[in-house]
């Protein structure tokens, strides 16, 4: 049984010799009677940077093959800041700032280098969470941290709550400050700094002023009695 064969020169579309390459009908108007599945090169219209357009016949009409450039990935910069920590009470320290992570500029949280930008894909859902601030509690009670903020796989930690009474500040994006009788907490690497120390000098000054005023009152009363 005889077989119809197509020589390699016709099927190999990478041939340098165009006489052996696969050819399509070319022109502005198709002269014959088209059949479904036919392909032609229409020179009456252009497509992207080409001066012609490839077409196929769907059984009813000639339809264009549409040349579309590939959609490049979406590269974005980000700035993700978490909620700040709650402040301490009873000569308490302030809450730490929420952790900061960014790809902008040259510096990110904690004075470290900025991070790489994010490459996103189309038709994809990404998680975005905005963290809220922490709250203060009563005397010598635990203060809450701020809530985390999230963008895709980037998470910034909430700021640490401030210390109060004899409770230390909490760890967080930036650490919570210590109270007058407690210690500050460290921040998270690449997100923030350690908390500060609450200055007790103000309290001392107030006490000194009260004692001075009381002594003056006592001396005034004594002088009046002597008179």
PDB file of C-alpha atoms in Angstrom:
ATOM      1  CA  UNK A   1       0.000   0.000   0.000  1.00  0.00           C
ATOM      2  CA  UNK A   2       1.433   3.315  -1.064  1.00  0.00           C
ATOM      3  CA  UNK A   3       1.869   6.083   1.469  1.00  0.00           C
ATOM      4  CA  UNK A   4       1.959   9.790   0.738  1.00  0.00           C
ATOM      5  CA  UNK A   5       5.072  11.220   2.281  1.00  0.00           C
ATOM      6  CA  UNK A   6       6.100  14.800   3.001  1.00  0.00           C
ATOM      7  CA  UNK A   7       9.826  15.318   2.670  1.00  0.00           C
ATOM      8  CA  UNK A   8      11.840  16.775   5.549  1.00  0.00           C
ATOM      9  CA  UNK A   9      12.568  19.941   3.640  1.00  0.00           C
ATOM     10  CA  UNK A  10       8.881  20.872   3.688  1.00  0.00           C
ATOM     11  CA  UNK A  11       8.191  20.046   7.333  1.00  0.00           C
ATOM     12  CA  UNK A  12      11.360  21.664   8.667  1.00  0.00           C
ATOM     13  CA  UNK A  13      10.320  25.286   9.213  1.00  0.00           C
ATOM     14  CA  UNK A  14      13.834  26.277  10.259  1.00  0.00           C
ATOM     15  CA  UNK A  15      15.230  25.871   6.743  1.00  0.00           C
ATOM     16  CA  UNK A  16      17.454  28.683   5.541  1.00  0.00           C
ATOM     17  CA  UNK A  17      16.417  27.886   1.969  1.00  0.00           C
ATOM     18  CA  UNK A  18      12.893  29.276   1.615  1.00  0.00           C
ATOM     19  CA  UNK A  19      12.211  27.100  -1.417  1.00  0.00           C
ATOM     20  CA  UNK A  20      12.082  24.079   0.883  1.00  0.00           C
ATOM     21  CA  UNK A  21      10.068  25.744   3.653  1.00  0.00           C
ATOM     22  CA  UNK A  22       6.348  25.441   4.271  1.00  0.00           C
ATOM     23  CA  UNK A  23       4.462  28.111   2.318  1.00  0.00           C
ATOM     24  CA  UNK A  24       0.999  29.649   2.827  1.00  0.00           C
ATOM     25  CA  UNK A  25      -1.186  31.434   0.280  1.00  0.00           C
ATOM     26  CA  UNK A  26      -0.395  35.131   0.403  1.00  0.00           C
ATOM     27  CA  UNK A  27      -2.335  38.156  -0.798  1.00  0.00           C
ATOM     28  CA  UNK A  28      -5.030  40.639   0.076  1.00  0.00           C
ATOM     29  CA  UNK A  29      -8.040  38.656  -1.159  1.00  0.00           C
ATOM     30  CA  UNK A  30      -8.309  34.859  -1.313  1.00  0.00           C
ATOM     31  CA  UNK A  31      -8.971  33.945  -4.922  1.00  0.00           C
ATOM     32  CA  UNK A  32     -10.344  30.423  -4.587  1.00  0.00           C
ATOM     33  CA  UNK A  33     -13.067  28.750  -2.587  1.00  0.00           C
ATOM     34  CA  UNK A  34     -11.920  28.431   1.040  1.00  0.00           C
ATOM     35  CA  UNK A  35     -12.395  25.314   3.099  1.00  0.00           C
ATOM     36  CA  UNK A  36     -12.521  25.028   6.852  1.00  0.00           C
ATOM     37  CA  UNK A  37      -9.060  24.767   8.349  1.00  0.00           C
ATOM     38  CA  UNK A  38      -7.243  26.681   5.613  1.00  0.00           C
ATOM     39  CA  UNK A  39      -4.500  29.106   6.661  1.00  0.00           C
ATOM     40  CA  UNK A  40      -3.328  32.131   4.684  1.00  0.00           C
ATOM     41  CA  UNK A  41      -1.224  35.268   5.028  1.00  0.00           C
ATOM     42  CA  UNK A  42      -3.332  38.396   4.593  1.00  0.00           C
ATOM     43  CA  UNK A  43      -1.230  41.327   3.371  1.00  0.00           C
ATOM     44  CA  UNK A  44      -4.084  43.828   3.506  1.00  0.00           C
ATOM     45  CA  UNK A  45      -3.703  44.320   7.270  1.00  0.00           C
ATOM     46  CA  UNK A  46      -0.914  44.353   9.826  1.00  0.00           C
ATOM     47  CA  UNK A  47      -0.435  42.811  13.255  1.00  0.00           C
ATOM     48  CA  UNK A  48       1.841  44.271  15.931  1.00  0.00           C
ATOM     49  CA  UNK A  49       5.133  44.951  14.106  1.00  0.00           C
ATOM     50  CA  UNK A  50       4.363  42.646  11.161  1.00  0.00           C
ATOM     51  CA  UNK A  51       3.139  44.062   7.841  1.00  0.00           C
ATOM     52  CA  UNK A  52       0.714  41.166   7.376  1.00  0.00           C
ATOM     53  CA  UNK A  53      -1.627  38.978   9.410  1.00  0.00           C
ATOM     54  CA  UNK A  54      -2.008  35.227   9.513  1.00  0.00           C
ATOM     55  CA  UNK A  55      -5.602  34.011   9.114  1.00  0.00           C
ATOM     56  CA  UNK A  56      -7.539  30.753   9.303  1.00  0.00           C
ATOM     57  CA  UNK A  57     -10.900  29.836   7.780  1.00  0.00           C
ATOM     58  CA  UNK A  58     -13.391  28.592  10.371  1.00  0.00           C
ATOM     59  CA  UNK A  59     -15.905  27.333   7.804  1.00  0.00           C
ATOM     60  CA  UNK A  60     -17.749  30.619   7.623  1.00  0.00           C
ATOM     61  CA  UNK A  61     -15.227  33.461   7.559  1.00  0.00           C
ATOM     62  CA  UNK A  62     -11.529  34.213   7.670  1.00  0.00           C
ATOM     63  CA  UNK A  63     -10.385  34.953  11.233  1.00  0.00           C
ATOM     64  CA  UNK A  64      -7.146  36.571  12.302  1.00  0.00           C
ATOM     65  CA  UNK A  65      -4.517  35.006  14.483  1.00  0.00           C
ATOM     66  CA  UNK A  66      -3.906  37.700  17.102  1.00  0.00           C
ATOM     67  CA  UNK A  67      -0.309  38.425  17.978  1.00  0.00           C
ATOM     68  CA  UNK A  68      -0.005  39.418  21.597  1.00  0.00           C
ATOM     69  CA  UNK A  69       3.115  40.321  23.442  1.00  0.00           C
ATOM     70  CA  UNK A  70       3.676  38.223  26.581  1.00  0.00           C
ATOM     71  CA  UNK A  71       2.463  39.922  29.746  1.00  0.00           C
ATOM     72  CA  UNK A  72       5.528  40.714  31.833  1.00  0.00           C
ATOM     73  CA  UNK A  73       5.493  39.905  35.546  1.00  0.00           C
ATOM     74  CA  UNK A  74       4.324  42.711  37.827  1.00  0.00           C
ATOM     75  CA  UNK A  75       7.209  43.885  39.997  1.00  0.00           C
ATOM     76  CA  UNK A  76       6.089  46.053  42.930  1.00  0.00           C
ATOM     77  CA  UNK A  77       7.713  47.831  45.837  1.00  0.00           C
ATOM     78  CA  UNK A  78       6.115  47.532  49.251  1.00  0.00           C
ATOM     79  CA  UNK A  79       5.932  49.287  52.607  1.00  0.00           C
ATOM     80  CA  UNK A  80       4.405  47.195  55.404  1.00  0.00           C
ATOM     81  CA  UNK A  81       4.041  48.759  58.872  1.00  0.00           C
ATOM     82  CA  UNK A  82       2.393  46.963  61.796  1.00  0.00           C
ATOM     83  CA  UNK A  83       0.317  48.429  64.643  1.00  0.00           C
ATOM     84  CA  UNK A  84       2.132  50.067  67.568  1.00  0.00           C
ATOM     85  CA  UNK A  85       2.168  48.535  71.050  1.00  0.00           C
ATOM     86  CA  UNK A  86       0.033  49.778  73.940  1.00  0.00           C
ATOM     87  CA  UNK A  87       1.593  52.144  76.488  1.00  0.00           C
ATOM     88  CA  UNK A  88       2.405  51.117  80.050  1.00  0.00           C
ATOM     89  CA  UNK A  89       0.775  52.652  83.137  1.00  0.00           C
ATOM     90  CA  UNK A  90       2.088  53.702  86.562  1.00  0.00           C
ATOM     91  CA  UNK A  91       5.226  55.491  85.372  1.00  0.00           C
ATOM     92  CA  UNK A  92       5.113  53.105  82.407  1.00  0.00           C
ATOM     93  CA  UNK A  93       7.035  53.154  79.177  1.00  0.00           C
ATOM     94  CA  UNK A  94       5.662  53.890  75.749  1.00  0.00           C
ATOM     95  CA  UNK A  95       4.659  51.154  73.357  1.00  0.00           C
ATOM     96  CA  UNK A  96       7.097  50.181  70.618  1.00  0.00           C
ATOM     97  CA  UNK A  97       6.482  51.187  67.035  1.00  0.00           C
ATOM     98  CA  UNK A  98       5.085  48.566  64.712  1.00  0.00           C
ATOM     99  CA  UNK A  99       7.652  46.648  62.700  1.00  0.00           C
ATOM    100  CA  UNK A 100       8.564  48.182  59.348  1.00  0.00           C
ATOM    101  CA  UNK A 101       9.601  46.296  56.219  1.00  0.00           C
ATOM    102  CA  UNK A 102      10.074  47.981  52.854  1.00  0.00           C
ATOM    103  CA  UNK A 103      11.715  47.679  49.470  1.00  0.00           C
ATOM    104  CA  UNK A 104      11.744  51.442  48.912  1.00  0.00           C
ATOM    105  CA  UNK A 105      14.964  53.419  49.071  1.00  0.00           C
ATOM    106  CA  UNK A 106      18.043  51.995  50.751  1.00  0.00           C
ATOM    107  CA  UNK A 107      16.994  51.553  54.393  1.00  0.00           C
ATOM    108  CA  UNK A 108      14.335  49.364  55.989  1.00  0.00           C
ATOM    109  CA  UNK A 109      13.256  48.820  59.608  1.00  0.00           C
ATOM    110  CA  UNK A 110      15.851  48.791  62.355  1.00  0.00           C
ATOM    111  CA  UNK A 111      18.281  50.694  60.124  1.00  0.00           C
ATOM    112  CA  UNK A 112      18.902  47.646  57.927  1.00  0.00           C
ATOM    113  CA  UNK A 113      19.101  47.583  54.136  1.00  0.00           C
ATOM    114  CA  UNK A 114      15.866  47.650  52.170  1.00  0.00           C
ATOM    115  CA  UNK A 115      14.510  44.360  50.886  1.00  0.00           C
ATOM    116  CA  UNK A 116      13.977  43.063  47.353  1.00  0.00           C
ATOM    117  CA  UNK A 117      10.807  44.035  45.524  1.00  0.00           C
ATOM    118  CA  UNK A 118       7.968  41.540  45.079  1.00  0.00           C
ATOM    119  CA  UNK A 119       7.134  39.838  41.778  1.00  0.00           C
ATOM    120  CA  UNK A 120       3.386  39.224  41.463  1.00  0.00           C
ATOM    121  CA  UNK A 121       1.414  37.115  39.008  1.00  0.00           C
ATOM    122  CA  UNK A 122      -1.817  38.153  37.315  1.00  0.00           C
ATOM    123  CA  UNK A 123      -5.154  36.589  38.337  1.00  0.00           C
ATOM    124  CA  UNK A 124      -3.700  35.747  41.751  1.00  0.00           C
ATOM    125  CA  UNK A 125      -5.116  36.680  45.154  1.00  0.00           C
ATOM    126  CA  UNK A 126      -2.661  38.101  47.680  1.00  0.00           C
ATOM    127  CA  UNK A 127      -3.205  38.510  51.416  1.00  0.00           C
ATOM    128  CA  UNK A 128      -3.189  42.066  52.787  1.00  0.00           C
ATOM    129  CA  UNK A 129      -3.705  42.699  56.516  1.00  0.00           C
ATOM    130  CA  UNK A 130      -3.451  46.056  58.299  1.00  0.00           C
ATOM    131  CA  UNK A 131      -2.517  45.628  61.948  1.00  0.00           C
ATOM    132  CA  UNK A 132      -4.204  47.645  64.714  1.00  0.00           C
ATOM    133  CA  UNK A 133      -2.572  49.210  67.767  1.00  0.00           C
ATOM    134  CA  UNK A 134      -2.226  47.559  71.172  1.00  0.00           C
ATOM    135  CA  UNK A 135      -4.024  48.561  74.374  1.00  0.00           C
ATOM    136  CA  UNK A 136      -2.986  49.521  77.909  1.00  0.00           C
ATOM    137  CA  UNK A 137      -4.135  47.645  80.998  1.00  0.00           C
ATOM    138  CA  UNK A 138      -4.174  48.316  84.735  1.00  0.00           C
ATOM    139  CA  UNK A 139      -1.317  48.655  87.223  1.00  0.00           C
ATOM    140  CA  UNK A 140       1.417  46.053  86.838  1.00  0.00           C
ATOM    141  CA  UNK A 141      -0.669  44.263  84.182  1.00  0.00           C
ATOM    142  CA  UNK A 142       0.495  42.940  80.834  1.00  0.00           C
ATOM    143  CA  UNK A 143       0.119  45.452  78.008  1.00  0.00           C
ATOM    144  CA  UNK A 144      -0.832  44.113  74.592  1.00  0.00           C
ATOM    145  CA  UNK A 145       1.324  44.344  71.505  1.00  0.00           C
ATOM    146  CA  UNK A 146       0.154  45.843  68.261  1.00  0.00           C
ATOM    147  CA  UNK A 147      -1.202  43.524  65.585  1.00  0.00           C
ATOM    148  CA  UNK A 148       0.858  42.274  62.653  1.00  0.00           C
ATOM    149  CA  UNK A 149       0.519  43.690  59.137  1.00  0.00           C
ATOM    150  CA  UNK A 150       0.874  41.346  56.168  1.00  0.00           C
ATOM    151  CA  UNK A 151       1.390  41.669  52.423  1.00  0.00           C
ATOM    152  CA  UNK A 152       1.795  38.370  50.580  1.00  0.00           C
ATOM    153  CA  UNK A 153       4.746  36.674  52.347  1.00  0.00           C
ATOM    154  CA  UNK A 154       5.921  39.877  54.026  1.00  0.00           C
ATOM    155  CA  UNK A 155       4.924  40.133  57.708  1.00  0.00           C
ATOM    156  CA  UNK A 156       5.719  43.090  59.965  1.00  0.00           C
ATOM    157  CA  UNK A 157       5.318  42.329  63.674  1.00  0.00           C
ATOM    158  CA  UNK A 158       3.227  44.486  65.981  1.00  0.00           C
ATOM    159  CA  UNK A 159       5.111  46.822  68.299  1.00  0.00           C
ATOM    160  CA  UNK A 160       5.832  45.614  71.817  1.00  0.00           C
ATOM    161  CA  UNK A 161       3.703  46.892  74.694  1.00  0.00           C
ATOM    162  CA  UNK A 162       5.357  49.318  77.107  1.00  0.00           C
ATOM    163  CA  UNK A 163       6.444  48.232  80.560  1.00  0.00           C
ATOM    164  CA  UNK A 164       4.693  49.475  83.690  1.00  0.00           C
ATOM    165  CA  UNK A 165       5.190  48.960  87.409  1.00  0.00           C
ATOM    166  CA  UNK A 166       7.604  46.052  87.647  1.00  0.00           C
ATOM    167  CA  UNK A 167       6.719  44.562  84.284  1.00  0.00           C
ATOM    168  CA  UNK A 168       9.249  44.840  81.478  1.00  0.00           C
ATOM    169  CA  UNK A 169       8.409  46.029  77.989  1.00  0.00           C
ATOM    170  CA  UNK A 170       7.271  43.421  75.469  1.00  0.00           C
ATOM    171  CA  UNK A 171       9.191  42.133  72.495  1.00  0.00           C
ATOM    172  CA  UNK A 172       7.799  43.286  69.153  1.00  0.00           C
ATOM    173  CA  UNK A 173       8.589  44.893  65.823  1.00  0.00           C
ATOM    174  CA  UNK A 174      10.142  47.619  67.939  1.00  0.00           C
ATOM    175  CA  UNK A 175      10.483  46.770  71.612  1.00  0.00           C
ATOM    176  CA  UNK A 176       8.306  48.336  74.273  1.00  0.00           C
ATOM    177  CA  UNK A 177      10.001  50.832  76.592  1.00  0.00           C
ATOM    178  CA  UNK A 178      10.618  49.895  80.201  1.00  0.00           C
ATOM    179  CA  UNK A 179       8.909  51.624  83.103  1.00  0.00           C
ATOM    180  CA  UNK A 180      10.771  53.408  85.887  1.00  0.00           C
ATOM    181  CA  UNK A 181      11.204  50.050  87.671  1.00  0.00           C
ATOM    182  CA  UNK A 182      11.447  47.718  84.676  1.00  0.00           C
ATOM    183  CA  UNK A 183      13.497  47.085  81.549  1.00  0.00           C
ATOM    184  CA  UNK A 184      12.861  47.738  77.866  1.00  0.00           C
ATOM    185  CA  UNK A 185      12.560  44.950  75.272  1.00  0.00           C
ATOM    186  CA  UNK A 186      14.500  44.323  72.097  1.00  0.00           C
ATOM    187  CA  UNK A 187      13.065  44.912  68.658  1.00  0.00           C
ATOM    188  CA  UNK A 188      12.960  42.418  65.791  1.00  0.00           C
ATOM    189  CA  UNK A 189      15.902  42.284  63.394  1.00  0.00           C
ATOM    190  CA  UNK A 190      15.205  44.064  60.085  1.00  0.00           C
ATOM    191  CA  UNK A 191      12.001  45.562  61.513  1.00  0.00           C
ATOM    192  CA  UNK A 192      12.675  47.895  64.435  1.00  0.00           C
ATOM    193  CA  UNK A 193      14.780  49.005  67.378  1.00  0.00           C
ATOM    194  CA  UNK A 194      14.870  48.223  71.075  1.00  0.00           C
ATOM    195  CA  UNK A 195      12.598  50.146  73.435  1.00  0.00           C
ATOM    196  CA  UNK A 196      13.862  53.053  75.506  1.00  0.00           C
ATOM    197  CA  UNK A 197      13.989  53.641  79.249  1.00  0.00           C
ATOM    198  CA  UNK A 198      11.372  55.718  81.038  1.00  0.00           C
ATOM    199  CA  UNK A 199      13.048  58.680  82.706  1.00  0.00           C
ATOM    200  CA  UNK A 200      12.253  58.805  86.434  1.00  0.00           C
ATOM    201  CA  UNK A 201      13.810  62.279  86.819  1.00  0.00           C
ATOM    202  CA  UNK A 202      10.412  63.923  86.406  1.00  0.00           C
ATOM    203  CA  UNK A 203       9.040  61.927  89.327  1.00  0.00           C
ATOM    204  CA  UNK A 204      12.013  62.851  91.485  1.00  0.00           C
ATOM    205  CA  UNK A 205      11.639  66.535  90.648  1.00  0.00           C
ATOM    206  CA  UNK A 206       7.946  66.488  91.515  1.00  0.00           C
ATOM    207  CA  UNK A 207       8.656  64.820  94.868  1.00  0.00           C
ATOM    208  CA  UNK A 208      11.389  67.348  95.672  1.00  0.00           C
ATOM    209  CA  UNK A 209       9.087  70.238  94.836  1.00  0.00           C
ATOM    210  CA  UNK A 210       6.336  68.832  97.045  1.00  0.00           C
ATOM    211  CA  UNK A 211       8.727  68.331  99.945  1.00  0.00           C
ATOM    212  CA  UNK A 212      10.107  71.854  99.496  1.00  0.00           C
ATOM    213  CA  UNK A 213       6.627  73.352  99.473  1.00  0.00           C
ATOM    214  CA  UNK A 214       5.714  71.394 102.627  1.00  0.00           C
ATOM    215  CA  UNK A 215       8.841  72.589 104.435  1.00  0.00           C
ATOM    216  CA  UNK A 216       8.109  76.182 103.476  1.00  0.00           C
ATOM    217  CA  UNK A 217       4.584  75.800 104.839  1.00  0.00           C
ATOM    218  CA  UNK A 218       5.894  74.363 108.102  1.00  0.00           C
ATOM    219  CA  UNK A 219       8.461  77.149 108.486  1.00  0.00           C
ATOM    220  CA  UNK A 220       5.789  79.764 107.808  1.00  0.00           C
ATOM    221  CA  UNK A 221       3.559  78.308 110.523  1.00  0.00           C
ATOM    222  CA  UNK A 222       6.449  78.173 112.989  1.00  0.00           C
ATOM    223  CA  UNK A 223       7.387  81.799 112.322  1.00  0.00           C
ATOM    224  CA  UNK A 224       3.813  82.880 112.835  1.00  0.00           C
ATOM    225  CA  UNK A 225       3.720  81.072 116.176  1.00  0.00           C
ATOM    226  CA  UNK A 226       6.959  82.749 117.282  1.00  0.00           C
ATOM    227  CA  UNK A 227       5.619  86.155 116.381  1.00  0.00           C
TER     228      UNK A 227
END
